[in-house]
Amino acid sequence: MINRHPTDERLLAFARGALAGGEALLIAAHCDMCPHCAAKVQQFTETEAESAFAESDNIMESPAFSSMLASITQQPVAERILAKEQDEFIELDGRKFKLPRSLKRYSHSTGNWSKLVGKLWQAPVDIGGEGRANFIYMEKGGSVPEHTHKGNELTLVINGAFSDGINDYDSGDFIAMNDSHTHAPFSEDKDGCLVFTIVEEPLHFTSGIARLLNPFSHLFF
Ligand SMILES: [Zn+2]
């Protein structure tokens, strides 16, 4: 069950198109999995559109508006064609994971899986733009050493469940972390846990022998 949602501020910024690409992608993917937030975004979008129209009565006569309308009405067709070329699943070691609709288009820009320490797998995703995106899969019993972040880390749970010593997370949960959070994710789920994550900066390992990993933390990007 989904327990963690983006804040209303974040959903409103998303509806306004004010978020950076990576963050917007994660919110869109969360909304694919969460009818509750999808309804909120829909509501925010309608309210925003109403106030935009109220501000300008003449907007419908402007050339900019006609071209915007034309591009909106053309979009669904283009998307439908594109959808056929997208993979609904990503595969790891014979396991198949269904992707939220918004992430499907990145199935072809996902690099090879590499196996890291601690029963972890990682596949980089080229989303264009800033930040680093990865699919990370924790096998049952897998863990990431305790770490903090130098920038923001946004995570969406795609399949399975994990804990981090602070909370438990389930499929669909949206998690925002920054440099004030220290956590050590692990999964005891029988199917492990697949997440999609975007970080601005490398992780910073905080405890014990894992500190020796800091020079290599770019591997955990
Ligand atoms: Zn939600």
PDB file of C-alpha atoms and ligand atoms in Angstrom:
ATOM      1  CA  MET A   1       0.000   0.000   0.000  1.00  0.00           C
ATOM      2  CA  ILE A   2       1.253   3.478  -0.865  1.00  0.00           C
ATOM      3  CA  ASN A   3       1.918   5.540   2.253  1.00  0.00           C
ATOM      4  CA  ARG A   4       4.341   8.181   1.051  1.00  0.00           C
ATOM      5  CA  HIS A   5       3.272  10.840  -1.390  1.00  0.00           C
ATOM      6  CA  PRO A   6       4.862  14.007  -2.755  1.00  0.00           C
ATOM      7  CA  THR A   7       3.842  17.127  -0.779  1.00  0.00           C
ATOM      8  CA  ASP A   8       0.985  19.276  -2.128  1.00  0.00           C
ATOM      9  CA  GLU A   9       3.569  21.990  -2.897  1.00  0.00           C
ATOM     10  CA  ARG A  10       5.480  19.559  -5.092  1.00  0.00           C
ATOM     11  CA  LEU A  11       2.322  18.336  -6.827  1.00  0.00           C
ATOM     12  CA  LEU A  12       1.243  21.927  -7.487  1.00  0.00           C
ATOM     13  CA  ALA A  13       4.687  22.813  -8.890  1.00  0.00           C
ATOM     14  CA  PHE A  14       4.424  19.691 -11.075  1.00  0.00           C
ATOM     15  CA  ALA A  15       0.959  20.737 -12.333  1.00  0.00           C
ATOM     16  CA  ARG A  16       2.406  24.155 -13.182  1.00  0.00           C
ATOM     17  CA  GLY A  17       5.278  22.568 -15.094  1.00  0.00           C
ATOM     18  CA  ALA A  18       7.722  24.249 -12.709  1.00  0.00           C
ATOM     19  CA  LEU A  19       9.805  21.188 -11.762  1.00  0.00           C
ATOM     20  CA  ALA A  20      13.126  20.101 -13.258  1.00  0.00           C
ATOM     21  CA  GLY A  21      12.923  17.183 -15.705  1.00  0.00           C
ATOM     22  CA  GLY A  22      14.072  14.387 -13.389  1.00  0.00           C
ATOM     23  CA  GLU A  23      11.829  15.412 -10.521  1.00  0.00           C
ATOM     24  CA  ALA A  24       8.854  15.855 -12.842  1.00  0.00           C
ATOM     25  CA  LEU A  25       9.477  12.370 -14.227  1.00  0.00           C
ATOM     26  CA  LEU A  26       9.430  10.825 -10.753  1.00  0.00           C
ATOM     27  CA  ILE A  27       6.216  12.649  -9.823  1.00  0.00           C
ATOM     28  CA  ALA A  28       4.595  11.580 -13.095  1.00  0.00           C
ATOM     29  CA  ALA A  29       5.588   7.949 -12.432  1.00  0.00           C
ATOM     30  CA  HIS A  30       4.248   8.162  -8.868  1.00  0.00           C
ATOM     31  CA  CYS A  31       0.930   9.499 -10.217  1.00  0.00           C
ATOM     32  CA  ASP A  32       0.786   6.517 -12.610  1.00  0.00           C
ATOM     33  CA  MET A  33       0.809   4.291  -9.528  1.00  0.00           C
ATOM     34  CA  CYS A  34      -1.187   6.547  -7.156  1.00  0.00           C
ATOM     35  CA  PRO A  35      -4.772   7.531  -8.118  1.00  0.00           C
ATOM     36  CA  HIS A  36      -4.896   9.803  -5.049  1.00  0.00           C
ATOM     37  CA  CYS A  37      -2.063  12.085  -6.274  1.00  0.00           C
ATOM     38  CA  ALA A  38      -3.152  11.786  -9.912  1.00  0.00           C
ATOM     39  CA  ALA A  39      -6.547  13.245  -8.883  1.00  0.00           C
ATOM     40  CA  LYS A  40      -4.838  16.081  -6.989  1.00  0.00           C
ATOM     41  CA  VAL A  41      -2.656  16.946  -9.998  1.00  0.00           C
ATOM     42  CA  GLN A  42      -5.739  16.893 -12.218  1.00  0.00           C
ATOM     43  CA  GLN A  43      -7.478  19.265  -9.806  1.00  0.00           C
ATOM     44  CA  PHE A  44      -4.460  21.611  -9.580  1.00  0.00           C
ATOM     45  CA  THR A  45      -4.156  21.622 -13.367  1.00  0.00           C
ATOM     46  CA  GLU A  46      -7.829  22.551 -13.788  1.00  0.00           C
ATOM     47  CA  THR A  47      -7.605  25.315 -11.179  1.00  0.00           C
ATOM     48  CA  GLU A  48      -4.445  26.676 -12.818  1.00  0.00           C
ATOM     49  CA  ALA A  49      -6.044  26.576 -16.252  1.00  0.00           C
ATOM     50  CA  GLU A  50      -9.159  28.376 -14.974  1.00  0.00           C
ATOM     51  CA  SER A  51      -7.137  31.164 -13.415  1.00  0.00           C
ATOM     52  CA  ALA A  52      -5.012  31.472 -16.539  1.00  0.00           C
ATOM     53  CA  PHE A  53      -8.149  31.844 -18.638  1.00  0.00           C
ATOM     54  CA  ALA A  54      -9.678  34.297 -16.171  1.00  0.00           C
ATOM     55  CA  GLU A  55      -6.604  36.495 -16.480  1.00  0.00           C
ATOM     56  CA  SER A  56      -6.990  36.841 -20.187  1.00  0.00           C
ATOM     57  CA  ASP A  57     -10.422  36.814 -21.811  1.00  0.00           C
ATOM     58  CA  ASN A  58      -8.875  37.306 -25.205  1.00  0.00           C
ATOM     59  CA  ILE A  59      -6.557  34.359 -24.899  1.00  0.00           C
ATOM     60  CA  MET A  60      -8.653  32.139 -27.163  1.00  0.00           C
ATOM     61  CA  GLU A  61      -8.217  34.583 -30.025  1.00  0.00           C
ATOM     62  CA  SER A  62      -4.445  34.788 -29.704  1.00  0.00           C
ATOM     63  CA  PRO A  63      -2.216  32.946 -32.204  1.00  0.00           C
ATOM     64  CA  ALA A  64      -0.213  31.459 -29.312  1.00  0.00           C
ATOM     65  CA  PHE A  65      -3.365  29.861 -27.951  1.00  0.00           C
ATOM     66  CA  SER A  66      -4.370  28.346 -31.284  1.00  0.00           C
ATOM     67  CA  SER A  67      -0.938  26.842 -31.765  1.00  0.00           C
ATOM     68  CA  MET A  68      -0.958  25.486 -28.205  1.00  0.00           C
ATOM     69  CA  LEU A  69      -4.389  23.949 -28.804  1.00  0.00           C
ATOM     70  CA  ALA A  70      -3.160  22.444 -32.065  1.00  0.00           C
ATOM     71  CA  SER A  71      -0.168  20.856 -30.359  1.00  0.00           C
ATOM     72  CA  ILE A  72      -2.332  19.441 -27.545  1.00  0.00           C
ATOM     73  CA  THR A  73      -4.839  17.902 -29.931  1.00  0.00           C
ATOM     74  CA  GLN A  74      -2.046  16.349 -31.947  1.00  0.00           C
ATOM     75  CA  GLN A  75      -0.215  14.862 -28.988  1.00  0.00           C
ATOM     76  CA  PRO A  76      -2.298  11.765 -28.193  1.00  0.00           C
ATOM     77  CA  VAL A  77      -1.756  10.367 -31.687  1.00  0.00           C
ATOM     78  CA  ALA A  78       2.011  10.797 -31.427  1.00  0.00           C
ATOM     79  CA  GLU A  79       2.036   9.178 -28.007  1.00  0.00           C
ATOM     80  CA  ARG A  80       0.022   6.226 -29.176  1.00  0.00           C
ATOM     81  CA  ILE A  81       2.498   5.507 -31.956  1.00  0.00           C
ATOM     82  CA  LEU A  82       5.413   5.869 -29.572  1.00  0.00           C
ATOM     83  CA  ALA A  83       3.826   3.548 -27.011  1.00  0.00           C
ATOM     84  CA  LYS A  84       4.171   0.593 -29.365  1.00  0.00           C
ATOM     85  CA  GLU A  85       7.934   1.025 -29.406  1.00  0.00           C
ATOM     86  CA  GLN A  86       8.224   1.134 -25.638  1.00  0.00           C
ATOM     87  CA  ASP A  87       8.854  -1.807 -23.379  1.00  0.00           C
ATOM     88  CA  GLU A  88       6.524  -2.275 -20.511  1.00  0.00           C
ATOM     89  CA  PHE A  89       9.036  -4.293 -18.550  1.00  0.00           C
ATOM     90  CA  ILE A  90      12.652  -4.243 -17.580  1.00  0.00           C
ATOM     91  CA  GLU A  91      14.462  -7.478 -16.968  1.00  0.00           C
ATOM     92  CA  LEU A  92      17.093  -8.526 -14.493  1.00  0.00           C
ATOM     93  CA  ASP A  93      18.423 -12.042 -14.180  1.00  0.00           C
ATOM     94  CA  GLY A  94      15.279 -13.550 -15.702  1.00  0.00           C
ATOM     95  CA  ARG A  95      12.975 -11.461 -13.487  1.00  0.00           C
ATOM     96  CA  LYS A  96      10.588  -9.071 -15.203  1.00  0.00           C
ATOM     97  CA  PHE A  97       9.385  -5.839 -13.621  1.00  0.00           C
ATOM     98  CA  LYS A  98       6.452  -3.841 -14.937  1.00  0.00           C
ATOM     99  CA  LEU A  99       7.249  -0.147 -15.336  1.00  0.00           C
ATOM    100  CA  PRO A 100       4.877   2.747 -14.585  1.00  0.00           C
ATOM    101  CA  ARG A 101       3.650   4.348 -17.821  1.00  0.00           C
ATOM    102  CA  SER A 102       5.890   7.441 -17.515  1.00  0.00           C
ATOM    103  CA  LEU A 103       9.046   5.341 -17.201  1.00  0.00           C
ATOM    104  CA  LYS A 104       8.354   3.065 -20.172  1.00  0.00           C
ATOM    105  CA  ARG A 105       9.937   5.439 -22.643  1.00  0.00           C
ATOM    106  CA  TYR A 106      13.225   5.059 -20.754  1.00  0.00           C
ATOM    107  CA  SER A 107      13.378   1.294 -21.037  1.00  0.00           C
ATOM    108  CA  HIS A 108      15.547   1.746 -24.126  1.00  0.00           C
ATOM    109  CA  SER A 109      17.845   4.300 -22.515  1.00  0.00           C
ATOM    110  CA  THR A 110      18.596   2.026 -19.573  1.00  0.00           C
ATOM    111  CA  GLY A 111      22.165   0.706 -19.495  1.00  0.00           C
ATOM    112  CA  ASN A 112      23.299  -2.760 -18.472  1.00  0.00           C
ATOM    113  CA  TRP A 113      22.858  -4.006 -14.939  1.00  0.00           C
ATOM    114  CA  SER A 114      25.990  -4.149 -12.864  1.00  0.00           C
ATOM    115  CA  LYS A 115      26.247  -6.078  -9.633  1.00  0.00           C
ATOM    116  CA  LEU A 116      27.493  -4.088  -6.658  1.00  0.00           C
ATOM    117  CA  VAL A 117      28.395  -5.169  -3.131  1.00  0.00           C
ATOM    118  CA  GLY A 118      25.641  -6.198  -0.711  1.00  0.00           C
ATOM    119  CA  LYS A 119      23.315  -8.014  -3.168  1.00  0.00           C
ATOM    120  CA  LEU A 120      22.686  -4.776  -5.031  1.00  0.00           C
ATOM    121  CA  TRP A 121      22.192  -4.263  -8.728  1.00  0.00           C
ATOM    122  CA  GLN A 122      22.297  -0.996 -10.562  1.00  0.00           C
ATOM    123  CA  ALA A 123      21.388   0.109 -14.090  1.00  0.00           C
ATOM    124  CA  PRO A 124      21.945   3.733 -15.164  1.00  0.00           C
ATOM    125  CA  VAL A 125      19.136   5.504 -17.030  1.00  0.00           C
ATOM    126  CA  ASP A 126      19.814   8.328 -19.442  1.00  0.00           C
ATOM    127  CA  ILE A 127      17.001  10.803 -18.803  1.00  0.00           C
ATOM    128  CA  GLY A 128      18.882  13.697 -20.429  1.00  0.00           C
ATOM    129  CA  GLY A 129      19.466  16.810 -18.343  1.00  0.00           C
ATOM    130  CA  GLU A 130      20.805  17.154 -14.842  1.00  0.00           C
ATOM    131  CA  GLY A 131      21.089  14.604 -12.019  1.00  0.00           C
ATOM    132  CA  ARG A 132      21.807  10.895 -12.285  1.00  0.00           C
ATOM    133  CA  ALA A 133      19.021   8.372 -12.622  1.00  0.00           C
ATOM    134  CA  ASN A 134      19.298   4.677 -11.852  1.00  0.00           C
ATOM    135  CA  PHE A 135      17.230   1.611 -11.381  1.00  0.00           C
ATOM    136  CA  ILE A 136      18.469  -0.054  -8.216  1.00  0.00           C
ATOM    137  CA  TYR A 137      17.484  -3.565  -7.273  1.00  0.00           C
ATOM    138  CA  MET A 138      18.082  -4.999  -3.825  1.00  0.00           C
ATOM    139  CA  GLU A 139      17.858  -8.753  -3.590  1.00  0.00           C
ATOM    140  CA  LYS A 140      16.249 -10.190  -0.475  1.00  0.00           C
ATOM    141  CA  GLY A 141      18.793  -9.553   2.268  1.00  0.00           C
ATOM    142  CA  GLY A 142      20.452  -6.830   0.199  1.00  0.00           C
ATOM    143  CA  SER A 143      21.508  -3.510   1.709  1.00  0.00           C
ATOM    144  CA  VAL A 144      23.096  -0.146   0.980  1.00  0.00           C
ATOM    145  CA  PRO A 145      25.633   0.981   3.606  1.00  0.00           C
ATOM    146  CA  GLU A 146      24.501   3.864   5.827  1.00  0.00           C
ATOM    147  CA  HIS A 147      24.881   7.154   3.995  1.00  0.00           C
ATOM    148  CA  THR A 148      23.750  10.741   3.758  1.00  0.00           C
ATOM    149  CA  HIS A 149      23.372  12.911   0.662  1.00  0.00           C
ATOM    150  CA  LYS A 150      25.088  16.041  -0.521  1.00  0.00           C
ATOM    151  CA  GLY A 151      22.089  17.031  -2.604  1.00  0.00           C
ATOM    152  CA  ASN A 152      18.562  15.729  -3.015  1.00  0.00           C
ATOM    153  CA  GLU A 153      17.771  12.061  -3.531  1.00  0.00           C
ATOM    154  CA  LEU A 154      14.355  11.195  -4.918  1.00  0.00           C
ATOM    155  CA  THR A 155      13.219   7.587  -4.976  1.00  0.00           C
ATOM    156  CA  LEU A 156      10.158   5.804  -6.289  1.00  0.00           C
ATOM    157  CA  VAL A 157       9.529   2.196  -5.238  1.00  0.00           C
ATOM    158  CA  ILE A 158       8.604   0.302  -8.391  1.00  0.00           C
ATOM    159  CA  ASN A 159       8.231  -3.210  -7.043  1.00  0.00           C
ATOM    160  CA  GLY A 160       8.670  -4.876  -3.660  1.00  0.00           C
ATOM    161  CA  ALA A 161       9.437  -3.245  -0.333  1.00  0.00           C
ATOM    162  CA  PHE A 162      12.383  -1.995   1.693  1.00  0.00           C
ATOM    163  CA  SER A 163      13.199  -0.363   5.019  1.00  0.00           C
ATOM    164  CA  ASP A 164      15.938   2.094   5.944  1.00  0.00           C
ATOM    165  CA  GLY A 165      16.001   2.232   9.717  1.00  0.00           C
ATOM    166  CA  ILE A 166      13.682   5.269   9.622  1.00  0.00           C
ATOM    167  CA  ASN A 167      10.627   3.911   7.809  1.00  0.00           C
ATOM    168  CA  ASP A 168       9.203   1.045   5.769  1.00  0.00           C
ATOM    169  CA  TYR A 169       8.501   1.655   2.093  1.00  0.00           C
ATOM    170  CA  ASP A 170       6.187  -0.158  -0.285  1.00  0.00           C
ATOM    171  CA  SER A 171       5.512  -0.196  -4.049  1.00  0.00           C
ATOM    172  CA  GLY A 172       4.496   3.256  -5.283  1.00  0.00           C
ATOM    173  CA  ASP A 173       5.992   5.158  -2.340  1.00  0.00           C
ATOM    174  CA  PHE A 174       7.695   8.460  -3.188  1.00  0.00           C
ATOM    175  CA  ILE A 175      10.676   9.292  -0.977  1.00  0.00           C
ATOM    176  CA  ALA A 176      12.530  12.629  -0.866  1.00  0.00           C
ATOM    177  CA  MET A 177      15.831  12.727   1.022  1.00  0.00           C
ATOM    178  CA  ASN A 178      18.387  15.498   1.470  1.00  0.00           C
ATOM    179  CA  ASP A 179      21.587  16.149   3.431  1.00  0.00           C
ATOM    180  CA  SER A 180      19.669  16.147   6.720  1.00  0.00           C
ATOM    181  CA  HIS A 181      18.788  12.450   6.336  1.00  0.00           C
ATOM    182  CA  THR A 182      21.082   9.544   7.123  1.00  0.00           C
ATOM    183  CA  HIS A 183      19.762   6.120   6.248  1.00  0.00           C
ATOM    184  CA  ALA A 184      20.750   2.548   5.482  1.00  0.00           C
ATOM    185  CA  PRO A 185      18.277   0.880   3.094  1.00  0.00           C
ATOM    186  CA  PHE A 186      17.789  -2.892   3.182  1.00  0.00           C
ATOM    187  CA  SER A 187      15.211  -5.285   1.792  1.00  0.00           C
ATOM    188  CA  GLU A 188      13.779  -8.368   3.462  1.00  0.00           C
ATOM    189  CA  ASP A 189      11.001  -8.692   0.874  1.00  0.00           C
ATOM    190  CA  LYS A 190      10.905 -12.170  -0.676  1.00  0.00           C
ATOM    191  CA  ASP A 191      11.030 -10.580  -4.130  1.00  0.00           C
ATOM    192  CA  GLY A 192      13.595  -7.972  -3.123  1.00  0.00           C
ATOM    193  CA  CYS A 193      12.950  -4.388  -4.129  1.00  0.00           C
ATOM    194  CA  LEU A 194      13.269  -2.408  -7.352  1.00  0.00           C
ATOM    195  CA  VAL A 195      13.460   1.372  -7.079  1.00  0.00           C
ATOM    196  CA  PHE A 196      13.988   4.221  -9.518  1.00  0.00           C
ATOM    197  CA  THR A 197      16.157   6.922  -8.037  1.00  0.00           C
ATOM    198  CA  ILE A 198      17.550  10.310  -9.011  1.00  0.00           C
ATOM    199  CA  VAL A 199      20.413  11.947  -7.119  1.00  0.00           C
ATOM    200  CA  GLU A 200      22.065  15.321  -7.620  1.00  0.00           C
ATOM    201  CA  GLU A 201      25.381  14.387  -5.997  1.00  0.00           C
ATOM    202  CA  PRO A 202      27.173  11.170  -4.975  1.00  0.00           C
ATOM    203  CA  LEU A 203      26.126   9.517  -1.727  1.00  0.00           C
ATOM    204  CA  HIS A 204      28.286  10.103   1.322  1.00  0.00           C
ATOM    205  CA  PHE A 205      28.810   6.999   3.443  1.00  0.00           C
ATOM    206  CA  THR A 206      28.795   7.743   7.146  1.00  0.00           C
ATOM    207  CA  SER A 207      29.588   4.677   9.169  1.00  0.00           C
ATOM    208  CA  GLY A 208      32.202   2.027   9.771  1.00  0.00           C
ATOM    209  CA  ILE A 209      34.047   0.400   6.957  1.00  0.00           C
ATOM    210  CA  ALA A 210      31.579   1.792   4.386  1.00  0.00           C
ATOM    211  CA  ARG A 211      33.363   5.142   4.776  1.00  0.00           C
ATOM    212  CA  LEU A 212      36.150   3.543   2.765  1.00  0.00           C
ATOM    213  CA  LEU A 213      33.665   3.462  -0.116  1.00  0.00           C
ATOM    214  CA  ASN A 214      33.398   7.252  -0.324  1.00  0.00           C
ATOM    215  CA  PRO A 215      36.064   7.581  -3.028  1.00  0.00           C
ATOM    216  CA  PHE A 216      34.006   5.111  -5.066  1.00  0.00           C
ATOM    217  CA  SER A 217      30.602   6.556  -4.254  1.00  0.00           C
ATOM    218  CA  HIS A 218      30.121   7.593  -7.869  1.00  0.00           C
ATOM    219  CA  LEU A 219      29.458   3.887  -8.427  1.00  0.00           C
ATOM    220  CA  PHE A 220      26.290   4.262  -6.406  1.00  0.00           C
ATOM    221  CA  PHE A 221      25.011   7.060  -8.570  1.00  0.00           C
TER     222      PHE A 221
HETATM  223 ZN    ZN B   1       0.525   9.685  -4.071  1.00  0.00          ZN
END
